[in-house]
Short mmCIF file of C-alpha atoms in Angstrom, two decimals:
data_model
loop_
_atom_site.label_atom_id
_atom_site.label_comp_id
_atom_site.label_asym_id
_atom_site.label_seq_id
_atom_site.Cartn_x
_atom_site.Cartn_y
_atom_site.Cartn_z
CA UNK A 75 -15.19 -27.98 29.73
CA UNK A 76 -18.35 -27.42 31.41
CA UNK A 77 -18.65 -23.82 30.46
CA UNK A 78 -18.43 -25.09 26.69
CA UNK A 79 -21.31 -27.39 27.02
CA UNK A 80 -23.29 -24.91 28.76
CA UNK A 81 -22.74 -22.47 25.72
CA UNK A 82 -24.69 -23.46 22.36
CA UNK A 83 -22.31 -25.42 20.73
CA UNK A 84 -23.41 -23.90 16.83
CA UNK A 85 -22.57 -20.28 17.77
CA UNK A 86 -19.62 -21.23 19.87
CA UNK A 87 -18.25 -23.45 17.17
CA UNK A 88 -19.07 -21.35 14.34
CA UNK A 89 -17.07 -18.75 16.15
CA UNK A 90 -14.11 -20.50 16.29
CA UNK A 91 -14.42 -21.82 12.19
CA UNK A 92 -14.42 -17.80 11.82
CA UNK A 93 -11.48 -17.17 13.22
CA UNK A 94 -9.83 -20.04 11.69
CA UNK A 95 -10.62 -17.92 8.34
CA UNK A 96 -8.94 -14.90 9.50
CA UNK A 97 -6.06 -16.44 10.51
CA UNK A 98 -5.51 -18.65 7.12
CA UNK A 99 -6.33 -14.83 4.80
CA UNK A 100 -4.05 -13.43 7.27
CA UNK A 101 -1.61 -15.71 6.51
CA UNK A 102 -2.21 -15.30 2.64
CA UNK A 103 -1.74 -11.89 3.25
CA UNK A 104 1.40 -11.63 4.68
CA UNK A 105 2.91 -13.73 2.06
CA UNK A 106 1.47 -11.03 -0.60
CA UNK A 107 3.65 -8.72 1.29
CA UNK A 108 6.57 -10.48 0.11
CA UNK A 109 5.90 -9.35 -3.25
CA UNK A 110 5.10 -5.97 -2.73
CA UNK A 111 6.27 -3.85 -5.34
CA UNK A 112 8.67 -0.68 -4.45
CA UNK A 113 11.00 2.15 -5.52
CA UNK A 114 14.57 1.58 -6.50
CA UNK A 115 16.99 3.31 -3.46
CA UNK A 116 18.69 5.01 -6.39
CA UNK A 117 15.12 7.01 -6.85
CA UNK A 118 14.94 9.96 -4.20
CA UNK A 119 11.14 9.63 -3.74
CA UNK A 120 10.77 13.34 -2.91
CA UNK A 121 12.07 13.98 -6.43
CA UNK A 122 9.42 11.82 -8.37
CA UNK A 123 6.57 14.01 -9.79
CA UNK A 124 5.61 11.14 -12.38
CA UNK A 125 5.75 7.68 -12.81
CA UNK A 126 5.08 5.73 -15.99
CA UNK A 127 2.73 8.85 -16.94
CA UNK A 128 0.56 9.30 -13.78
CA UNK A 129 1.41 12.20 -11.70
CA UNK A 130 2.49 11.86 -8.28
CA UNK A 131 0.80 14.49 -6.34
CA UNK A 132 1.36 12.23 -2.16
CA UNK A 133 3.49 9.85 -1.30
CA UNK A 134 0.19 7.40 -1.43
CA UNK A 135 0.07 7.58 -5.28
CA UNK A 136 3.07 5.65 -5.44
CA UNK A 137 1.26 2.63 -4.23
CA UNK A 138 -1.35 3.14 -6.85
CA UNK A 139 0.88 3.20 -9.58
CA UNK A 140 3.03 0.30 -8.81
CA UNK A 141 0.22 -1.14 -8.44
CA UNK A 142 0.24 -3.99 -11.36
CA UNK A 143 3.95 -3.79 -11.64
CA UNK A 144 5.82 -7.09 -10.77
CA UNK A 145 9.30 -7.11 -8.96
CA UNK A 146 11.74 -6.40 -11.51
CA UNK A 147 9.44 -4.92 -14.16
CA UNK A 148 10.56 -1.45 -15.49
CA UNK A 149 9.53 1.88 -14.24
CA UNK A 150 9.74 5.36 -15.91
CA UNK A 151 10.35 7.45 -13.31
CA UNK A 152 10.16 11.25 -13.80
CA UNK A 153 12.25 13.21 -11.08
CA UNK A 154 12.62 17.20 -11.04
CA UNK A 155 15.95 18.41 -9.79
CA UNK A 156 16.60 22.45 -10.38
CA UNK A 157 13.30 23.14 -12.23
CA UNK A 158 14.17 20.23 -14.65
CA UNK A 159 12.77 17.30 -15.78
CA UNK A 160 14.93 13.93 -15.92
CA UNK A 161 13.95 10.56 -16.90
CA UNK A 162 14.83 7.54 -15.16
CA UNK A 163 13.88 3.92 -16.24
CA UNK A 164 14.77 1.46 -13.48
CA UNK A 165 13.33 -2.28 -12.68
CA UNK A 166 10.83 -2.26 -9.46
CA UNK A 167 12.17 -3.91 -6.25
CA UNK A 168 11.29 -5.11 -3.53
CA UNK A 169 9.32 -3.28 -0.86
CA UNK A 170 10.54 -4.52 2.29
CA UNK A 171 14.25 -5.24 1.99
CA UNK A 172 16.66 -5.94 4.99
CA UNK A 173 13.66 -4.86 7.18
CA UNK A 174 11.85 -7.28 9.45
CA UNK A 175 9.06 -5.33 9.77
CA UNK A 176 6.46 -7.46 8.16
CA UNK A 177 7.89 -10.38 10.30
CA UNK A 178 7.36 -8.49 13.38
CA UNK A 179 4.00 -7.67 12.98
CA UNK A 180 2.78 -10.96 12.21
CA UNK A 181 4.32 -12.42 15.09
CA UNK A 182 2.00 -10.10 17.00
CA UNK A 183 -0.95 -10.41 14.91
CA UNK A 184 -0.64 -14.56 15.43
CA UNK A 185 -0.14 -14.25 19.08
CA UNK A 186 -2.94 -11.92 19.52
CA UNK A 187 -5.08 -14.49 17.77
CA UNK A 188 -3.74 -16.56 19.76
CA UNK A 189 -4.26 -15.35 22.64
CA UNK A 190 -8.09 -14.28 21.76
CA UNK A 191 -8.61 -18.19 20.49
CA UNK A 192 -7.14 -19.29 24.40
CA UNK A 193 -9.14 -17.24 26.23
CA UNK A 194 -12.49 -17.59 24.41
CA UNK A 195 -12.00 -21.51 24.76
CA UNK A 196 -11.74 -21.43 28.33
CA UNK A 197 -14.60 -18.72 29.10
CA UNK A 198 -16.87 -19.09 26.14
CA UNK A 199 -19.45 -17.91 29.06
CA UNK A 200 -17.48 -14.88 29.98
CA UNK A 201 -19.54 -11.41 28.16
CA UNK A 202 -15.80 -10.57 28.57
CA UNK A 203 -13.68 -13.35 26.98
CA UNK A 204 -15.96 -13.15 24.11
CA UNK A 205 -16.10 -9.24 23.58
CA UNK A 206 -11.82 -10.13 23.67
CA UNK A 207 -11.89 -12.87 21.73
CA UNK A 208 -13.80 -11.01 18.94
CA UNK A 209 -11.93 -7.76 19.65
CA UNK A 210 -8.36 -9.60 18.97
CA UNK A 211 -9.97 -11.15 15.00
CA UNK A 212 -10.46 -7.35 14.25
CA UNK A 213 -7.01 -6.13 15.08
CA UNK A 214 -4.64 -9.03 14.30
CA UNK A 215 -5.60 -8.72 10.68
CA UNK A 216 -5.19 -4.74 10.29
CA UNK A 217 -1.34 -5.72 12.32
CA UNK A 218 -0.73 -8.73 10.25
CA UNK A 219 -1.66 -7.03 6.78
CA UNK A 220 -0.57 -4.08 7.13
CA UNK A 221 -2.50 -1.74 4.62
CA UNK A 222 -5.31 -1.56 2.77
CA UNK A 223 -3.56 -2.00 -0.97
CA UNK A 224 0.09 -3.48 0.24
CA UNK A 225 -1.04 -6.84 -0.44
CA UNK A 226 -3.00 -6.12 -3.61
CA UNK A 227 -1.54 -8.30 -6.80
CA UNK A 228 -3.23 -8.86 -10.73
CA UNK A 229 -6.02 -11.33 -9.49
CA UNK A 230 -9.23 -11.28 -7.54
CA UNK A 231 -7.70 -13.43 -4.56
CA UNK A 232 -5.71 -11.09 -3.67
CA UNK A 233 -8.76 -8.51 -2.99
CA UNK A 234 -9.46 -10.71 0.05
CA UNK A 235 -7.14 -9.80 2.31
CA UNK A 236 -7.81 -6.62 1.34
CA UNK A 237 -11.60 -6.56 2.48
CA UNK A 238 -10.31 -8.31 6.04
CA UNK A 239 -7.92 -5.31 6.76
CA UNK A 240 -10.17 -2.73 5.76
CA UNK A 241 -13.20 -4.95 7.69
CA UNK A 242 -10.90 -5.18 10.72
CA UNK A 243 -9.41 -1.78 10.97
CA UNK A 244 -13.00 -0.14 10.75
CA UNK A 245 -14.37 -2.71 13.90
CA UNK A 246 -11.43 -3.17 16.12
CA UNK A 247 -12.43 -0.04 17.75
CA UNK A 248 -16.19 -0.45 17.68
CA UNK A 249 -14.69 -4.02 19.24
CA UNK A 250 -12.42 -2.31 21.86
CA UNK A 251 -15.70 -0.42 22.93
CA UNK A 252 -18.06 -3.20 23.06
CA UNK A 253 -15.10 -4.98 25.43
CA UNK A 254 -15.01 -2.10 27.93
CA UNK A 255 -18.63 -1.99 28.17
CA UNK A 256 -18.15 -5.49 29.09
CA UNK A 257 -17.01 -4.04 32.85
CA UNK A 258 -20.30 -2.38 32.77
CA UNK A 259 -22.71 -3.12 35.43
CA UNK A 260 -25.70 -2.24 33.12
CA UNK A 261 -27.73 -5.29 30.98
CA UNK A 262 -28.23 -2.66 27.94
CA UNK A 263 -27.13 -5.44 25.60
CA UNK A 264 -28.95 -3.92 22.89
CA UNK A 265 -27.69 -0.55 23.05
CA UNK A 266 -24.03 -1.81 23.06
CA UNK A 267 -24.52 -3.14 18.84
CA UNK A 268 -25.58 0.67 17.95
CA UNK A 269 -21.96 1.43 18.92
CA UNK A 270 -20.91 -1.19 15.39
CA UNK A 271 -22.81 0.82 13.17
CA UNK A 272 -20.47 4.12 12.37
CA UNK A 273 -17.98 0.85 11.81
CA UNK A 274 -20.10 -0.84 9.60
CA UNK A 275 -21.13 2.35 7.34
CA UNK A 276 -17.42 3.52 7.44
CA UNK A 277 -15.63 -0.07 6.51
CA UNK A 278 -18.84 -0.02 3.75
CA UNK A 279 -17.42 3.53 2.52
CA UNK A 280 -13.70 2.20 2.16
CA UNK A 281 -14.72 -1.01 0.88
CA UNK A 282 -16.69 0.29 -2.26
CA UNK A 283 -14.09 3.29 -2.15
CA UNK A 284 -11.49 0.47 -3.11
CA UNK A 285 -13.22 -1.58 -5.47
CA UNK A 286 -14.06 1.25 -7.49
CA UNK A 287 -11.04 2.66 -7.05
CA UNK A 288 -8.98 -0.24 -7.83
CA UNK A 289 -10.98 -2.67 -10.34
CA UNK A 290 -12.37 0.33 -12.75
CA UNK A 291 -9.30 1.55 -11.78
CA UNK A 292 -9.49 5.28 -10.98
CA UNK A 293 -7.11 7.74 -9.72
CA UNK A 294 -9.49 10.31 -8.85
CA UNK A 295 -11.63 7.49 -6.43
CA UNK A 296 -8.28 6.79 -4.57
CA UNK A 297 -7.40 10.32 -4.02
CA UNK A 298 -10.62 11.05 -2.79
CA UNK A 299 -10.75 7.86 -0.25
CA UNK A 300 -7.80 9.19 1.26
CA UNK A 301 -8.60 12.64 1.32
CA UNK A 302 -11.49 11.99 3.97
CA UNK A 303 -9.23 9.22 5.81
CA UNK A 304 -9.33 12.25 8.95
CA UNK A 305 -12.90 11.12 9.22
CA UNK A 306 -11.64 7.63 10.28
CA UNK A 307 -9.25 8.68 12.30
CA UNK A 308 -10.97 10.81 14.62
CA UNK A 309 -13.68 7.53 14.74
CA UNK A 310 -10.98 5.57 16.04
CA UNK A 311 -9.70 8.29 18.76
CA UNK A 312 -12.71 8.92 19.91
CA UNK A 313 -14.06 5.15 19.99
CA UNK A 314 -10.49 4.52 21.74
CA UNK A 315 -10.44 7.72 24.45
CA UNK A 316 -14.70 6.40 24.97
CA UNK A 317 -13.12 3.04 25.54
CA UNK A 318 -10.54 4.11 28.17
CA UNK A 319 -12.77 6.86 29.66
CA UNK A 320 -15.97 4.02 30.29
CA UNK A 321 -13.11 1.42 32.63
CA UNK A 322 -12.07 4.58 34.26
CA UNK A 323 -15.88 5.13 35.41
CA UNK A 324 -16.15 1.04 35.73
CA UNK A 325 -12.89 1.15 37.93
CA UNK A 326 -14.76 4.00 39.85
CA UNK A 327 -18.14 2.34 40.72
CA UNK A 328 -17.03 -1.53 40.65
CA UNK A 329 -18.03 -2.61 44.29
CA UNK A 330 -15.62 -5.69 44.54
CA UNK A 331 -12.66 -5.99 44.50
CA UNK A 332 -12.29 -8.54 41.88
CA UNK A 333 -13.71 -6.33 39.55
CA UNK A 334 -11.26 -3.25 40.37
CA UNK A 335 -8.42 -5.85 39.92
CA UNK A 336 -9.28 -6.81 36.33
CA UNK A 337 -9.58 -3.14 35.00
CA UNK A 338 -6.25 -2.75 36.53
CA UNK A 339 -4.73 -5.21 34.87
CA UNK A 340 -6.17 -3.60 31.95
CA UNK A 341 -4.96 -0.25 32.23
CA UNK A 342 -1.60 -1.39 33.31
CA UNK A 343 -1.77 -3.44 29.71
CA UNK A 344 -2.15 -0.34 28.39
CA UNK A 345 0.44 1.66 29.28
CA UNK A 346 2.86 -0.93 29.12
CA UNK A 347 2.04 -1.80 25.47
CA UNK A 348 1.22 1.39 24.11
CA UNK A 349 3.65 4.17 25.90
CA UNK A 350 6.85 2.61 24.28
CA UNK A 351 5.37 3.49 20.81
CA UNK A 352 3.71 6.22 21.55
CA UNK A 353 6.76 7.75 23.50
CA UNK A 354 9.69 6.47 22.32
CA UNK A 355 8.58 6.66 18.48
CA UNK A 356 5.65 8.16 17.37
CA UNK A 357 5.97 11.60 19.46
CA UNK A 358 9.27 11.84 18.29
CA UNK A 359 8.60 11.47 14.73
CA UNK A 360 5.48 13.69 14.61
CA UNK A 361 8.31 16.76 16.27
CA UNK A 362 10.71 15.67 13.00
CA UNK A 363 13.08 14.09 15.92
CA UNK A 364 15.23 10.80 15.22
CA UNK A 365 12.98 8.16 17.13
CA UNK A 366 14.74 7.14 20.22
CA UNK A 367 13.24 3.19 19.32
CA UNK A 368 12.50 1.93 15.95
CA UNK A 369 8.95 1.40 14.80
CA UNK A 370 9.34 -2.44 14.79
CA UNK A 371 11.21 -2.54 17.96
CA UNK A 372 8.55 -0.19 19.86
CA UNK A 373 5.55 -2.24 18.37
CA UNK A 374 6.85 -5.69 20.27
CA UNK A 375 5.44 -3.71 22.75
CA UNK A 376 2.16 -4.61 21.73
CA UNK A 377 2.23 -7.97 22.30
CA UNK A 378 2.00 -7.33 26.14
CA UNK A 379 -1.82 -5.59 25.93
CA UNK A 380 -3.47 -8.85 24.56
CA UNK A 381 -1.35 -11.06 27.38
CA UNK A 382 -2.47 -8.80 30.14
CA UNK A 383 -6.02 -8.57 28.92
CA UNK A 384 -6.06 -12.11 28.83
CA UNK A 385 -4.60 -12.52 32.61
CA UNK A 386 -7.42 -9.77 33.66
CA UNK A 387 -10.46 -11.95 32.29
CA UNK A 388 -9.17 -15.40 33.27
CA UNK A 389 -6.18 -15.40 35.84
CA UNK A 390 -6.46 -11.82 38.03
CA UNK A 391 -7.90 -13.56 41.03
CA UNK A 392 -4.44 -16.03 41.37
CA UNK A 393 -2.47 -12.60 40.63
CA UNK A 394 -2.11 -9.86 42.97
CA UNK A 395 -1.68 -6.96 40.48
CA UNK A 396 -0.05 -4.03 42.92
CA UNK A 397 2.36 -7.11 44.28
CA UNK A 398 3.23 -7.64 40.41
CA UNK A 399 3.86 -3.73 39.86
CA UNK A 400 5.72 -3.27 42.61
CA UNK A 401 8.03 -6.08 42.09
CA UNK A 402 8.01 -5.15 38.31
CA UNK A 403 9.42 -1.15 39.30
CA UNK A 404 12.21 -2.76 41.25
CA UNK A 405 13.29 -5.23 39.08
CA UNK A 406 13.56 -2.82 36.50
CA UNK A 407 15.57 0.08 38.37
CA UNK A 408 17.76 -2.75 39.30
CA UNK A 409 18.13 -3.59 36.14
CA UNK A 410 18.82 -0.59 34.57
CA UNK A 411 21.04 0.29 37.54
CA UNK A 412 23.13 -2.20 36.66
CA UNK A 413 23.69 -1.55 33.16
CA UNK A 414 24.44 1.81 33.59
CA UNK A 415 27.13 0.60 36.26
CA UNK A 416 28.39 -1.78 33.11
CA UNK A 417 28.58 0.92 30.97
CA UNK A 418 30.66 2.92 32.94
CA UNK A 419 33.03 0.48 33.97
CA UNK A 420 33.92 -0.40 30.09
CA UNK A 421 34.23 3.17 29.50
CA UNK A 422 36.58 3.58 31.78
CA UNK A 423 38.49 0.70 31.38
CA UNK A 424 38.38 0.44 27.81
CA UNK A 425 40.21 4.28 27.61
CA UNK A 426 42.71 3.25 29.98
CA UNK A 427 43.34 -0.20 28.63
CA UNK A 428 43.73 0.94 25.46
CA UNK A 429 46.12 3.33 25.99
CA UNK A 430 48.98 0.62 27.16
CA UNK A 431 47.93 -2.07 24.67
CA UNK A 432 47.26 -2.40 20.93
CA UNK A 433 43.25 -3.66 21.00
CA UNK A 434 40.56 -3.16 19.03
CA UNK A 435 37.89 -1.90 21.32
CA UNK A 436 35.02 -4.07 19.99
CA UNK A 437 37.64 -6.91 20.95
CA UNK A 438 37.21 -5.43 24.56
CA UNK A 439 33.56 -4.65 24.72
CA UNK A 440 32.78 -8.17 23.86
CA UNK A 441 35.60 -9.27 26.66
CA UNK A 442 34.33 -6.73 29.39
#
């Protein structure tokens, strides 16, 4: 409590009422999902070359067109099959049906605010818990929301969770970056805001992009917008691989070992909550493989990078970190040793049981 009183009580407070806002649009926002508008499973979407008179050139002009349309209003859809041209008219649906991946991610996107909210209450003094705290509003909305028109519904409200995912998408890396500078050493404080303004003049681009794009509307605007998205992109990877690359050098010239601890919890974060998804789904999917883990069940993941972040700022000291790895590793290969042990015994058995006695074998899974 006496770190709060030391801090001045207008900024620390007026922090806190803005991320009260993010977390009541993100809220709105997920909700719009609900509502999302979507194409009938009948419809094979690589078939559709038109809908309702607007050509569909990428899978992204979909979302453009559907764009006003309610759930159950009717679609024309026109699909080419053998160099011809058939008509379908078919009621919109749904978006996200028996999925929970909107769920998912806002689970994550509240316990990363969360999380941020925790930690910048008890270290309001910390460069650190701040640079987190601020770093967590920028990337629970983009999680929460989602995309940048998937929320989008006939009337301005709905424009405002919107402007928070494109706002947060474009500075949760410039925030990532001002949070490993954090570990620096260095008191450049004012070099570390230049590092906000390619975020600023990009989120600027997308924002206007959007409006124009959406409220005039115009098809050509939205094409465009997404045409230069690789400029984003390679923004984020390189604000990201800066990011990892400056606590590598920290790790290297930190003289205590309390500082050395706390980038290792970080990195550790890291790989824990990122290699899942990265592995296990996304490398997978970009060689046209079946992922060997669903997108929403790889992204729980994520949840452990803001927990571990939040240990390395406020608990590392009470934690020895190679004592938690090691323990971790063992655990684990105990773990899986055990399964695999499982597995093979029901194999075995259930072949041999079977063969003497009428059961089902799901019957003797759930037995066994």
């Amino acid at each position: 409590m006496g770190e709060r009183q030391k801090l001045d009580k207008f900024s620390f407070m007026l922090s806190l009422f803005v991320g009260l806002i993010v977390i009541v649009i993100s809220v709105y926002g997920f909700f719009l999902l609900r509502d999302r508008p979507g194409i009938p499973k009948d419809i094979e979407k690589h078939l559709i070359v038109r809908i309702d008179g607007f050509d569909i050139q990428a899978k992204r002009d979909e979302d453009f067109v559907l764009r006003n349309k309610k759930i159950g209003d009717p679609a024309e859809f026109y699909l080419k099959t053998d160099g011809k041209i058939e008509k379908k008219v078919m009621p919109i649906v749904a978006y996200y049906t028996r999925t929970s991946f909107p769920v998912i991610y806002f689970v994550i996107g509240l316990c990363c605010l969360s999380i941020g909210i925790a930690v910048f209450w008890l270290r309001p003094q910390d460069l650190k818990a701040r640079a987190f705290y601020w770093t967590m509003l920028a990337f629970a909305p983009a999680v929460i929301i989602n995309g940048d028109d998937y929320c989008l519904r006939p009337g301005w409200p709905s424009y405002i969770p919107c402007f928070l995912f494109i706002l947060g998408y474009a500075m949760a890396p410039a925030c990532m970056m001002y949070f490993s500078l954090a570990f620096s050493r260095g008191k450049r404080r004012l070099n570390r805001f230049i590092i906000f303004i390619p975020a600023l003049l990009l989120g600027g681009f997308q924002t206007s992009t959007f409006l124009y794009a959406f409220v005039k509307p115009s098809f050509p605007v939205f094409r465009f917008s997404h045409s230069v998205y690789f400029i984003f992109l390679v923004y984020v990877i390189s604000y990201v691989v800066f990011s990892i690359f400056h606590l590598w050098l920290s790790y290297r010239r930190a003289e205590l070992d309390e500082e050395r601890a706390q980038i290792q919890w970080i990195f550790y974060g890291l790989i824990v909550g990122l290699l899942p998804f990265i592995l296990l789904y996304q490398v997978p999917q970009t060689l046209g493989l079946k992922p060997v883990m669903s997108e929403e069940v790889s992204a729980v993941f994520f949840i452990v990078i803001p927990v571990v972040f939040a240990i390395a700022i406020i608990r590392y000291k009470l934690m020895n970190i190679e004592l938690v790895i090691n323990r971790s590793l063992v655990y684990s290969l105990l773990t899986i040793f055990i399964i695999c042990l499982y597995l093979i015994f029901i194999q075995i058995s259930q072949r041999l049981f079977t063969k003497f006695f009428v059961v089902h074998e799901m019957v003797f899974s759930v037995g066994g």
